[in-house]
Coordinates of C-alpha atoms in Angstrom, one line a residue:
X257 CA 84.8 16.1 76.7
X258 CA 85.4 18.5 73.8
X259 CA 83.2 16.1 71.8
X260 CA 80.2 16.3 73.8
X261 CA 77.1 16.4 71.8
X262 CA 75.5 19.2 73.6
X263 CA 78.0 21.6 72.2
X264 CA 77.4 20.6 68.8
X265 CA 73.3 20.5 69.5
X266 CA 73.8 24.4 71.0
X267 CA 75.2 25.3 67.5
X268 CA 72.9 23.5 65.7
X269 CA 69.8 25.1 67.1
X270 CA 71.4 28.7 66.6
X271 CA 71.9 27.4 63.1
X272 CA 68.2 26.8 62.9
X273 CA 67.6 30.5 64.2
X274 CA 69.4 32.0 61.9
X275 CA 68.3 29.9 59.1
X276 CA 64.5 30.7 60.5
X277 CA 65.3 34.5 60.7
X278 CA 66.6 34.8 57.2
X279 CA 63.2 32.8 56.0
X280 CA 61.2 35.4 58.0
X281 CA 62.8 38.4 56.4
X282 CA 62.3 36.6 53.0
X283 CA 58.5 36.1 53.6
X284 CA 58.0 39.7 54.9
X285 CA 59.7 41.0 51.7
X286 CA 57.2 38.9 49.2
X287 CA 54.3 39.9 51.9
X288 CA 55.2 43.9 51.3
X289 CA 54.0 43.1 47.0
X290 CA 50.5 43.2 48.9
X291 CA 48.3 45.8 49.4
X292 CA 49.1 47.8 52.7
X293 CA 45.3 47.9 54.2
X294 CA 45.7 43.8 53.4
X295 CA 49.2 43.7 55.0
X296 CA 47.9 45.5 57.9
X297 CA 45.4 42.9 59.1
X298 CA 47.3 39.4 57.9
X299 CA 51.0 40.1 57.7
X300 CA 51.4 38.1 61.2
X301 CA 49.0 35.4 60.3
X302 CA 50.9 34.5 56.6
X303 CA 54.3 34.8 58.1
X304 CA 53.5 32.3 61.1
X305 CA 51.7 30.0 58.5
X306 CA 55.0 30.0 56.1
X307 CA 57.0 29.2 58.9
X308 CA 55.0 26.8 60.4
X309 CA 55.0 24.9 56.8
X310 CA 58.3 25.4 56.1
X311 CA 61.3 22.7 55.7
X312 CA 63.1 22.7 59.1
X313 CA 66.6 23.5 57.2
X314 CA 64.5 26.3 54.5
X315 CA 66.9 29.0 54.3
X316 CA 64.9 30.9 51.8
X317 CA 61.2 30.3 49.7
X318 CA 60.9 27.9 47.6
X319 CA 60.0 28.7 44.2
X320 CA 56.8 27.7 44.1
X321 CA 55.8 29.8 47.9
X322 CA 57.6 32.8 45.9
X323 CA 55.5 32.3 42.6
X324 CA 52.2 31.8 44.8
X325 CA 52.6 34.7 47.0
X326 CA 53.7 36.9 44.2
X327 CA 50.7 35.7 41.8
X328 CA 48.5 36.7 44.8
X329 CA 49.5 39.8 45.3
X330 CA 48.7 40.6 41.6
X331 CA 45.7 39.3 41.9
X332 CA 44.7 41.7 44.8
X333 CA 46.6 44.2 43.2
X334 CA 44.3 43.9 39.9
X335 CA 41.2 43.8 41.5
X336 CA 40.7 39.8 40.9
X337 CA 41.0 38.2 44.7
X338 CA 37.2 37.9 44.3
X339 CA 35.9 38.1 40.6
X340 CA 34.6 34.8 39.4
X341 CA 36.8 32.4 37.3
X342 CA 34.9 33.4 33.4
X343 CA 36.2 37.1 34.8
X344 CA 40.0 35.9 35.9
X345 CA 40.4 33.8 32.3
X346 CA 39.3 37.1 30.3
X347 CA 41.2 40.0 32.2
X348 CA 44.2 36.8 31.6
X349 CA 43.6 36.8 28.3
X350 CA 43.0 40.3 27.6
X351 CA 47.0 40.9 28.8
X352 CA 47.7 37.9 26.7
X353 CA 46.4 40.1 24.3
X354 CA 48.6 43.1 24.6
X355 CA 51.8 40.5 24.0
X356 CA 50.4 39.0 21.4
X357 CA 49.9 42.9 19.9
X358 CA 53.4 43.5 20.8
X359 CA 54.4 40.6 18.8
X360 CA 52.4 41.7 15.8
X361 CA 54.1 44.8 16.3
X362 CA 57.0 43.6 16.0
X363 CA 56.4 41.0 13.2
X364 CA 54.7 43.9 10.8
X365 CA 58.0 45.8 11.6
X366 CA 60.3 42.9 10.2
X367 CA 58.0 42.5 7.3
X368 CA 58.7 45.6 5.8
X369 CA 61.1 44.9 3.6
X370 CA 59.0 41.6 2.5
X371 CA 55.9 44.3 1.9
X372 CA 58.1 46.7 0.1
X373 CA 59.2 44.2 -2.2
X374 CA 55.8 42.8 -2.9
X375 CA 54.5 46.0 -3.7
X376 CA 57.2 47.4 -6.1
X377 CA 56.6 43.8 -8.1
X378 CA 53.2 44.0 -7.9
X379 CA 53.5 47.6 -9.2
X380 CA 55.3 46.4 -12.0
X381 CA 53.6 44.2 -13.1
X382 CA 50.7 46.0 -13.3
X383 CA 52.5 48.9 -15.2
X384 CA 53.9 46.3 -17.4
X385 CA 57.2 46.2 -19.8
X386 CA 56.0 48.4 -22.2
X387 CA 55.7 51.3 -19.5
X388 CA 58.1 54.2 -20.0
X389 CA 60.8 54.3 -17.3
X390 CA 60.0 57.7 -16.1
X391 CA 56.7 56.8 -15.2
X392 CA 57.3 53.6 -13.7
X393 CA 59.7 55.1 -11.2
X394 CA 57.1 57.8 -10.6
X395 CA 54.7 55.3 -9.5
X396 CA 56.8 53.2 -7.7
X397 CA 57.8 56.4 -5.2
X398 CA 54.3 57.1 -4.8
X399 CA 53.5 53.4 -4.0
X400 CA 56.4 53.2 -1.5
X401 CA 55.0 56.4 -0.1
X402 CA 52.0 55.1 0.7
X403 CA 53.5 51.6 1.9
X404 CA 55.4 54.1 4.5
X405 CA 52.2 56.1 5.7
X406 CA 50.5 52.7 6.0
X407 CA 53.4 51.1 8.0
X408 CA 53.4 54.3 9.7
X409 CA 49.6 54.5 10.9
X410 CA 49.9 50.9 11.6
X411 CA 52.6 51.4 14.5
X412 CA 50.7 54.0 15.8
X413 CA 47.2 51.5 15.7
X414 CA 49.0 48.9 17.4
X415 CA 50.4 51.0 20.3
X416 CA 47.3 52.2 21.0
X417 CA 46.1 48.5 20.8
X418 CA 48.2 47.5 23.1
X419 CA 47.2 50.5 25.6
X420 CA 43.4 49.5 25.1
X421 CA 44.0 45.9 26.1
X422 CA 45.9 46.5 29.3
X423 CA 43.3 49.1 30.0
X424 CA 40.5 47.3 29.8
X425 CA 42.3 44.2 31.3
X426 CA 42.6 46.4 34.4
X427 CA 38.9 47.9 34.2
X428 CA 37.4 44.4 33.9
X429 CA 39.0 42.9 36.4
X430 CA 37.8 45.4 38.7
X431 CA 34.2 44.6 37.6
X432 CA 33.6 48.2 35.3
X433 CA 30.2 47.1 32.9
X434 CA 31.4 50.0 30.7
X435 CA 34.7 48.3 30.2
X436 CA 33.2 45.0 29.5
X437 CA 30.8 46.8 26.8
X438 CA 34.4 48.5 25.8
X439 CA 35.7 44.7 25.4
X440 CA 32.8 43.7 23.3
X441 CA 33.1 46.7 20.7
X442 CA 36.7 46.3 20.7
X443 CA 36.6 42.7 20.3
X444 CA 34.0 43.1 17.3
X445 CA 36.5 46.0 15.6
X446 CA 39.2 43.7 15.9
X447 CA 38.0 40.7 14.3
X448 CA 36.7 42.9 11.2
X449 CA 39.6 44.2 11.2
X450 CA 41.2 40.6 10.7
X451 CA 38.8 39.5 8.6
X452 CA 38.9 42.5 6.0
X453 CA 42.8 41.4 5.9
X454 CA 42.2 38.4 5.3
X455 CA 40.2 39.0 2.2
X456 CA 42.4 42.0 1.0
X457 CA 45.3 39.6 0.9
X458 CA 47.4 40.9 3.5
X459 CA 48.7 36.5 4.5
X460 CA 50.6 37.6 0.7
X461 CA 52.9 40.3 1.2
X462 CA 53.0 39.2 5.3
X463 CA 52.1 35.9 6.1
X464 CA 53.6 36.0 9.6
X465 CA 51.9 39.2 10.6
X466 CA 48.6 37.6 9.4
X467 CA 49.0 34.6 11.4
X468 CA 50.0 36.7 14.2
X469 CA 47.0 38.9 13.8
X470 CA 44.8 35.6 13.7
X471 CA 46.2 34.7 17.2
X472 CA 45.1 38.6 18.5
X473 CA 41.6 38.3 17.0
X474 CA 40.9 34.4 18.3
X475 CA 42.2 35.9 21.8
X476 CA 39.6 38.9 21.8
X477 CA 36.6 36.2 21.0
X478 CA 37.5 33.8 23.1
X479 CA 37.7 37.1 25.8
X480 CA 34.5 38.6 25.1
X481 CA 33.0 35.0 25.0
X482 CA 34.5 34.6 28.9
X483 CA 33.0 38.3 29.4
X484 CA 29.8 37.7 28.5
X485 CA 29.3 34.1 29.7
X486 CA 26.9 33.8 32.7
X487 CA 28.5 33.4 35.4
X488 CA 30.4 36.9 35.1
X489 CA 27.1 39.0 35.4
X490 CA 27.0 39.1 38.2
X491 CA 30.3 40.4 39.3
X492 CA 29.8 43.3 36.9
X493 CA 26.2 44.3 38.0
X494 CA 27.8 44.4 41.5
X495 CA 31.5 45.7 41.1
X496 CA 31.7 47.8 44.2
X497 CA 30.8 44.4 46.5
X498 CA 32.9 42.3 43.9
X499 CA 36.0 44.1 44.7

């Protein structure tokens, strides 16, 4: 009679509990990413809804409950539970934006060399052969001077690039007209920006930075185009209900 099934059924079911329990603390832990006036009222209700859903042998969330819970949390986090889809895509792509400033950072950064070379050859050969040696080393340490303070102010551009786009990421998702004015102008700088580049031949001494800098500008149009499409007017003439 060791044998008897009911034994093994008794541990099976206190199996289940544990496994259950350890799914529970799981859910609550993913819940707690949530706003706490938002926890207060539906932490009971989601829990009993992922368990109720849940795999009877689930030990733990799968990755997509995990990726779903977390993405809403961010979402009500950021002010975007309720702000129309135009409005989700452009606050979406507006922190696309910042990593694709990070990257041009960072590409500009490891172009350096690349630019410092261009512009010593390019300073030679405007000099040309003839040019005595004390002068052409004069003008080559004034043109790597100002390749440094350029380099220089462009870090310092770029960080505060990066700042604006999260910023008004964050003030447009939670439906501020004054940020989405702030995207337009900003979105209008940048492309000039690119554009006079672009024509001063910048894609010569760093091609990679330009097409890098290509990706931020397309980005910020294709942002303020979301922004200022018509179904988002409304959300921003009405923030405080919108949020």
């Amino acid at each position: 009679m060791t044998g008897w099934p009911p034994a093994g059924e008794s541990f099976s079911v206190s199996d289940r509990a544990s496994s259950s329990a350890r799914l529970e603390r799981a859910y609550r832990r993913l819940v707690k990413c949530y706003p706490r006036s938002f926890r207060r009222e539906n932490t009971e209700e989601i829990i009993a809804v992922l368990l109720a859903t849940a795999r009877p042998d689930q030990r733990r969330p799968s990755f997509a409950e995990a990726a779903d819970l977390l993405r809403g949390a961010a979402r009500m986090r950021l002010g975007l539970s309720r702000c129309p889809r135009t409005v989700l895509h452009a606050v979406r792509l507006m922190y696309l934006g910042a990593l694709a400033e990070l990257a041009l950072l960072i590409t500009s950064l490891l172009s350096v060399a690349s630019i410092q070379a261009a512009g010593r050859a390019a300073t030679i050969r405007a000099l040309g052969p003839h040019a005595a040696p004390a002068l052409t080393r004069s003008v080559l340490a004034r043109v790597a001077a100002v390749i440094r303070t350029e380099i220089t102010i462009g870090v310092v551009v770029a960080l505060i690039a990066i700042a604006v786009w999260l910023f008004l990421a964050w003030a447009n998702g939670k439906g501020s007209a004054l940020a989405r004015v702030g995207a337009i102008i900003a979105g209008a700088f940048n492309t000039a920006a690119s554009a006079e580049g672009l024509l001063n031949g910048d894609a010569t001494y760093a091609p990679a930075a330009t097409i890098v800098s290509c990706v931020v500008m397309a980005i910020g149009i294709a942002a303020v185009v979301l922004l200022v499409a018509k179904p988002s007017w409304p959300y921003f003439a009405h923030p405080a209900t919108a949020m």
